[in-house]
JSON list of C-alpha atoms in Angstrom, two decimals:
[
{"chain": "A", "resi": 243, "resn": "UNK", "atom": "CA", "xyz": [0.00, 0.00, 0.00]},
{"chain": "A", "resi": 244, "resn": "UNK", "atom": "CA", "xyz": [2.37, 3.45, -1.26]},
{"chain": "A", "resi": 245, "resn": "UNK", "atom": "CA", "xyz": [0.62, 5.99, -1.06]},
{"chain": "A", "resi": 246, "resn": "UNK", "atom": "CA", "xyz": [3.66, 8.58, -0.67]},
{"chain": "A", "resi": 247, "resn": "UNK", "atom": "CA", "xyz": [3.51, 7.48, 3.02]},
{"chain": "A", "resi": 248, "resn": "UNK", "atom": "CA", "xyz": [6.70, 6.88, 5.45]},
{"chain": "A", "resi": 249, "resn": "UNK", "atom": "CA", "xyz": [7.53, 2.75, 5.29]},
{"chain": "A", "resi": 250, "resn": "UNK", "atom": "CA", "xyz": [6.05, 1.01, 8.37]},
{"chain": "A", "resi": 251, "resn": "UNK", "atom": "CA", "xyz": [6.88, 1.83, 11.20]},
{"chain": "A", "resi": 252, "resn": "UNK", "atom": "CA", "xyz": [6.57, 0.68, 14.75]},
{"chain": "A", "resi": 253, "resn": "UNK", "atom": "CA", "xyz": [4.42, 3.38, 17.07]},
{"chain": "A", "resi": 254, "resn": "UNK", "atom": "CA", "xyz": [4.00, 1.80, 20.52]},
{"chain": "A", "resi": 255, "resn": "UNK", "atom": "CA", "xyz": [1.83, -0.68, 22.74]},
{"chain": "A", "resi": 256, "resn": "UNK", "atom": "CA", "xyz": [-1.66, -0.40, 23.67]},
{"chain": "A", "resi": 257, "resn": "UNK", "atom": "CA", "xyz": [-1.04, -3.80, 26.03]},
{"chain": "A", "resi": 258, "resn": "UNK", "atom": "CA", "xyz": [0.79, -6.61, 26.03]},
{"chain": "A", "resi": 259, "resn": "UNK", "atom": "CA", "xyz": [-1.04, -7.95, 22.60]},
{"chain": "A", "resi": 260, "resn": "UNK", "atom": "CA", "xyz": [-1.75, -4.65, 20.75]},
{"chain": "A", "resi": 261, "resn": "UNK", "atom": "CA", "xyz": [0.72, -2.31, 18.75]},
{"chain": "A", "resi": 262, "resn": "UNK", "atom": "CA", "xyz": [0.15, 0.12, 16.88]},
{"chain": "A", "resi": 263, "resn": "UNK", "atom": "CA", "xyz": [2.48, 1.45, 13.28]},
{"chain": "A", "resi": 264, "resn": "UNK", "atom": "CA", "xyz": [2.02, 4.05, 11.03]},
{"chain": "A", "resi": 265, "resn": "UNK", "atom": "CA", "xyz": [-0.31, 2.33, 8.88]},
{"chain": "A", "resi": 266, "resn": "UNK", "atom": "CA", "xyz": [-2.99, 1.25, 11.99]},
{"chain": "A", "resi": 267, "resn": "UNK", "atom": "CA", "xyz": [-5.39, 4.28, 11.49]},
{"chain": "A", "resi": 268, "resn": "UNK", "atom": "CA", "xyz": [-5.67, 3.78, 7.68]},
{"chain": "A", "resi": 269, "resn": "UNK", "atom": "CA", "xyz": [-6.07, 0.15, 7.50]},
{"chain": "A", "resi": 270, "resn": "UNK", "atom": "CA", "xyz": [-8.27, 0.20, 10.49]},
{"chain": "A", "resi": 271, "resn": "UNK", "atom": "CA", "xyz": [-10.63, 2.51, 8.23]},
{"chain": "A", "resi": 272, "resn": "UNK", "atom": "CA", "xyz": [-10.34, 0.52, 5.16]},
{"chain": "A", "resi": 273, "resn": "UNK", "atom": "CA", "xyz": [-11.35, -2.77, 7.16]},
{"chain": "A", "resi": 274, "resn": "UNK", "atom": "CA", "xyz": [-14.04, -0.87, 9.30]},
{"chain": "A", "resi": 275, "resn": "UNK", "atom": "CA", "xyz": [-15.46, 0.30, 5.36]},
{"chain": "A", "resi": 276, "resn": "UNK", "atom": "CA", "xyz": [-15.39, -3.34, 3.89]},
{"chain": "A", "resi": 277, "resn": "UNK", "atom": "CA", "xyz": [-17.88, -4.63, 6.90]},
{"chain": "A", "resi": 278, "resn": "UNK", "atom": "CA", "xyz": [-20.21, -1.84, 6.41]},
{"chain": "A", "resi": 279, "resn": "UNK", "atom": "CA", "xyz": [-20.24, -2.56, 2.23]},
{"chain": "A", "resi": 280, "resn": "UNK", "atom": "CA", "xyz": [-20.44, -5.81, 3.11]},
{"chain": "A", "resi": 281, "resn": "UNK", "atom": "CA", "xyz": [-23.98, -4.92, 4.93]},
{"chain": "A", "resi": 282, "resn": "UNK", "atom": "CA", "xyz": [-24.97, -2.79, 2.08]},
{"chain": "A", "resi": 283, "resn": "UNK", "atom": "CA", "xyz": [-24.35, -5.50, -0.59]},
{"chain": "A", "resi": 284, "resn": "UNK", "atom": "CA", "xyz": [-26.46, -8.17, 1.18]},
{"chain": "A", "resi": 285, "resn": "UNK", "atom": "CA", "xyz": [-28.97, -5.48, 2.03]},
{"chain": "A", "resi": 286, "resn": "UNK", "atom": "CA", "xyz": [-28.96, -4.11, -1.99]},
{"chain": "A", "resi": 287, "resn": "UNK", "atom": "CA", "xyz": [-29.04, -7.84, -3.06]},
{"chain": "A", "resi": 288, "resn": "UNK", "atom": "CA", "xyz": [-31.75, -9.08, -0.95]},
{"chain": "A", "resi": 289, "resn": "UNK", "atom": "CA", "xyz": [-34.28, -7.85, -3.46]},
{"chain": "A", "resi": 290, "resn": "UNK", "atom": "CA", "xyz": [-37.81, -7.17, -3.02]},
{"chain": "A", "resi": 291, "resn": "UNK", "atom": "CA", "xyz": [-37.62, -8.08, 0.66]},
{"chain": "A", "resi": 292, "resn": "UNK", "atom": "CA", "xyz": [-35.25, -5.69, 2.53]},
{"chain": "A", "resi": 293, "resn": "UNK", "atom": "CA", "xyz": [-35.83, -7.43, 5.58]},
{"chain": "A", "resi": 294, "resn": "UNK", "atom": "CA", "xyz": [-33.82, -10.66, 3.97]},
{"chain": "A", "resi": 295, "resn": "UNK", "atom": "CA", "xyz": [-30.09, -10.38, 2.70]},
{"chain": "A", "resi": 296, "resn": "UNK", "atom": "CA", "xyz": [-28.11, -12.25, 0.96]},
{"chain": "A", "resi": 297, "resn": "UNK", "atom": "CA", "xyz": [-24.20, -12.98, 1.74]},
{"chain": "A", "resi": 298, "resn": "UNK", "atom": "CA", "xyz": [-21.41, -11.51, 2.27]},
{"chain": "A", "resi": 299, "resn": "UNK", "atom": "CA", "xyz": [-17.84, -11.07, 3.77]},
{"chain": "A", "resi": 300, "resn": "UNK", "atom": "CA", "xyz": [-15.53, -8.77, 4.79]},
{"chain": "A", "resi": 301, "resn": "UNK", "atom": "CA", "xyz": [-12.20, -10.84, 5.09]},
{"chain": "A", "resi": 302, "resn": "UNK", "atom": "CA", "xyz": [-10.19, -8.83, 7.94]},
{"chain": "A", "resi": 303, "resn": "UNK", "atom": "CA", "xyz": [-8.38, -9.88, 10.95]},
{"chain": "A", "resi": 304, "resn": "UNK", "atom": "CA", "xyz": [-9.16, -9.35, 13.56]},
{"chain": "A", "resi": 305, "resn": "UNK", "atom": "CA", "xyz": [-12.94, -8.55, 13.65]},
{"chain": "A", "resi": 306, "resn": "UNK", "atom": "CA", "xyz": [-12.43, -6.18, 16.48]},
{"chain": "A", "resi": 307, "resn": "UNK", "atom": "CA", "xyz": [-14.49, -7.92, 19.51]},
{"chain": "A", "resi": 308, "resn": "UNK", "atom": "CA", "xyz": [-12.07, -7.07, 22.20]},
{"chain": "A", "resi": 309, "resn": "UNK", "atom": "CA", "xyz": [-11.97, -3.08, 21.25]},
{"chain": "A", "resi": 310, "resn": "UNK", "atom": "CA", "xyz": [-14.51, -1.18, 23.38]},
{"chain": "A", "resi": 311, "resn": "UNK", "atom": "CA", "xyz": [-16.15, 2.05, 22.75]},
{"chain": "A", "resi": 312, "resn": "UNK", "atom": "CA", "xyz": [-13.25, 3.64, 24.88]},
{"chain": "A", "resi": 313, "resn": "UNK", "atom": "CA", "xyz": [-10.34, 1.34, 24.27]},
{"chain": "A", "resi": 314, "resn": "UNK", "atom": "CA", "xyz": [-8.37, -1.13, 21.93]},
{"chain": "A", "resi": 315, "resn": "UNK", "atom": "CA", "xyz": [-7.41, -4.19, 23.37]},
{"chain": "A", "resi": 316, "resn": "UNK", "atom": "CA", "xyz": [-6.31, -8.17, 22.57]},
{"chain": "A", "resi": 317, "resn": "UNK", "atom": "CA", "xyz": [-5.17, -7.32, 18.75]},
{"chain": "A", "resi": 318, "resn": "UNK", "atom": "CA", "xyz": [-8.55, -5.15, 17.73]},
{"chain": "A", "resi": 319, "resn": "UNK", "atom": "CA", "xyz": [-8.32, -1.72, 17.74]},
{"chain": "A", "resi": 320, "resn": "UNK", "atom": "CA", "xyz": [-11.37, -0.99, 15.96]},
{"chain": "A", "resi": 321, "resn": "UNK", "atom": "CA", "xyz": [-14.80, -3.05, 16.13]},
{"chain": "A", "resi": 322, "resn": "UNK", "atom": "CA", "xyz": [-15.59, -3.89, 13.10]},
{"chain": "A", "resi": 323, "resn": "UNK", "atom": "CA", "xyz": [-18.09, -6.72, 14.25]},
{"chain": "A", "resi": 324, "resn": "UNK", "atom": "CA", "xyz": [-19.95, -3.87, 16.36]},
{"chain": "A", "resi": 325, "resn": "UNK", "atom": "CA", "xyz": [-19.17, -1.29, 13.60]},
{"chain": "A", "resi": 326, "resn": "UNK", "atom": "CA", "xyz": [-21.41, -3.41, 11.27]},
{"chain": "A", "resi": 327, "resn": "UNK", "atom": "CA", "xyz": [-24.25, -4.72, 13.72]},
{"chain": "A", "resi": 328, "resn": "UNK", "atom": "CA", "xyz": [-25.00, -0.75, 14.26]},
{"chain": "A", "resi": 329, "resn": "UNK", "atom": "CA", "xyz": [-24.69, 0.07, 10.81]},
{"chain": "A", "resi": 330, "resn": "UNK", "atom": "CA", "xyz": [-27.18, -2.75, 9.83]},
{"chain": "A", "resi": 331, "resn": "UNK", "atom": "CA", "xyz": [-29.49, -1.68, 12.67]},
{"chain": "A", "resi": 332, "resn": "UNK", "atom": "CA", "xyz": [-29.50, 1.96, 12.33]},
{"chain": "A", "resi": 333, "resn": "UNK", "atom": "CA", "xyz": [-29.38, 2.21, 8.42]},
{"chain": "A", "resi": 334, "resn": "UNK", "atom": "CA", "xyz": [-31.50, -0.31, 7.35]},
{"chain": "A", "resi": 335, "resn": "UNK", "atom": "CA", "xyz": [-33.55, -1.11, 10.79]},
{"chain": "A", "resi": 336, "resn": "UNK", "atom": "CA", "xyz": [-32.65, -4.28, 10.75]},
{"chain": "A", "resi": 337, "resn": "UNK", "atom": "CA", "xyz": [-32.68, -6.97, 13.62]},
{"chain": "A", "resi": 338, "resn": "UNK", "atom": "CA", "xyz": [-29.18, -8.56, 14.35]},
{"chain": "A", "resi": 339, "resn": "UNK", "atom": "CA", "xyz": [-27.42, -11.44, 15.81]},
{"chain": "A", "resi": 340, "resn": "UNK", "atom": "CA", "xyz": [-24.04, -11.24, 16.70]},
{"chain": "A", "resi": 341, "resn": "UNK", "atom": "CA", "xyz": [-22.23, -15.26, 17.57]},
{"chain": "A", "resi": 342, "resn": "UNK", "atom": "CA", "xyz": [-19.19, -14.03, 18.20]},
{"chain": "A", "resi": 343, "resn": "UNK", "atom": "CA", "xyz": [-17.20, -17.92, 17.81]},
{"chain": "A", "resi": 344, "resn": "UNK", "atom": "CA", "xyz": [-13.90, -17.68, 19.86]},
{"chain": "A", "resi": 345, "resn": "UNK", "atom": "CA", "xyz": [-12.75, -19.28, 22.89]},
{"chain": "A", "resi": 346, "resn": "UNK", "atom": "CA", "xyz": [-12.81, -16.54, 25.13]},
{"chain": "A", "resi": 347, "resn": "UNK", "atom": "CA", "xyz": [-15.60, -13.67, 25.65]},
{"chain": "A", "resi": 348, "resn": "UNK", "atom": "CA", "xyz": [-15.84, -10.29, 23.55]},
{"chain": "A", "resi": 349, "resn": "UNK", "atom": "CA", "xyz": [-16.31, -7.85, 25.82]},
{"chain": "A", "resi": 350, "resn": "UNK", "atom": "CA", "xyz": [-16.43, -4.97, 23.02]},
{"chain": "A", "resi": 351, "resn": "UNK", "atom": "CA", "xyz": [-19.02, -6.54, 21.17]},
{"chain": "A", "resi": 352, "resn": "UNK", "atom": "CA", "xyz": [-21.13, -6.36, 24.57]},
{"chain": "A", "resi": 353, "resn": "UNK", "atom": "CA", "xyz": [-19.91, -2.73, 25.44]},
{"chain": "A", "resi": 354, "resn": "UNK", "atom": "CA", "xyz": [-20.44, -1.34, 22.17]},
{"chain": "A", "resi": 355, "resn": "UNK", "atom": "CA", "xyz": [-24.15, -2.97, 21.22]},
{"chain": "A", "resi": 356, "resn": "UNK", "atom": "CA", "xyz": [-25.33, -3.33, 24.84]},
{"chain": "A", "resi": 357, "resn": "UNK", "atom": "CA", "xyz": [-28.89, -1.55, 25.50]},
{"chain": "A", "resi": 358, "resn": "UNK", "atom": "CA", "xyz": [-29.40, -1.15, 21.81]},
{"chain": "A", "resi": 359, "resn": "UNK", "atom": "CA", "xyz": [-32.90, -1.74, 20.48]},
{"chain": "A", "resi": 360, "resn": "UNK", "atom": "CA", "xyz": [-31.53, -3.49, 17.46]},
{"chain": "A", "resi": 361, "resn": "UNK", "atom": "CA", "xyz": [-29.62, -6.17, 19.28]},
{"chain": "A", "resi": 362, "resn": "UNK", "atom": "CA", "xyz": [-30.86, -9.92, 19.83]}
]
């Protein structure tokens, strides 16, 4: 990815799994926009019924459930999961389900869609 941009470069630590370079913010945002196109394809192809949607993927890594509204953490800096779930809910007014399949709990899914009206 040059873009006229300084090579990679090591920034710092968030905690003991999380660093950040000088490419984090910009591929952050370019992950966080292929989950919300992915919505908006299955949403465009689910035609007549906007209420079903086809499929679709977003393939980046990590999808973010450990980053909470406040704070990046284990890898994610960004939610995309969450990112998406809102997006879905408040564009479109869809219902979502989030199974969020990893060993261990995602806390910023949780922090970021709790008390939503959305959420299932």
């Amino acid at each position: 990815m040059d873009e006229g941009k300084a090579p990679l470069g090591f920034v710092g630590r968030v905690d003991d799994d999380t660093y950040i370079t000088t490419e984090t913010y910009d591929v952050c945002l370019r992950a966080t926009a292929a989950w919300i196109r992915a919505v908006d394809h299955s949403v465009a192809s689910a035609s007549p019924s906007p209420t079903c949607c086809s499929h679709s993927m977003a393939l980046t890594r990590p999808p973010g459930h450990h980053a909470t509204k406040n704070m990046a953490s284990g890898f994610c800096i960004f939610n995309f999961c969450a990112v998406a779930a809102l997006h879905a809910a408040e564009k479109y007014g869809l219902q979502v389900s989030i199974f969020d399949w990893d060993v261990h709990y995602g806390q910023g899914v949780v922090d970021i869609v709790k008390g939503h009206d959305q959420r299932r």
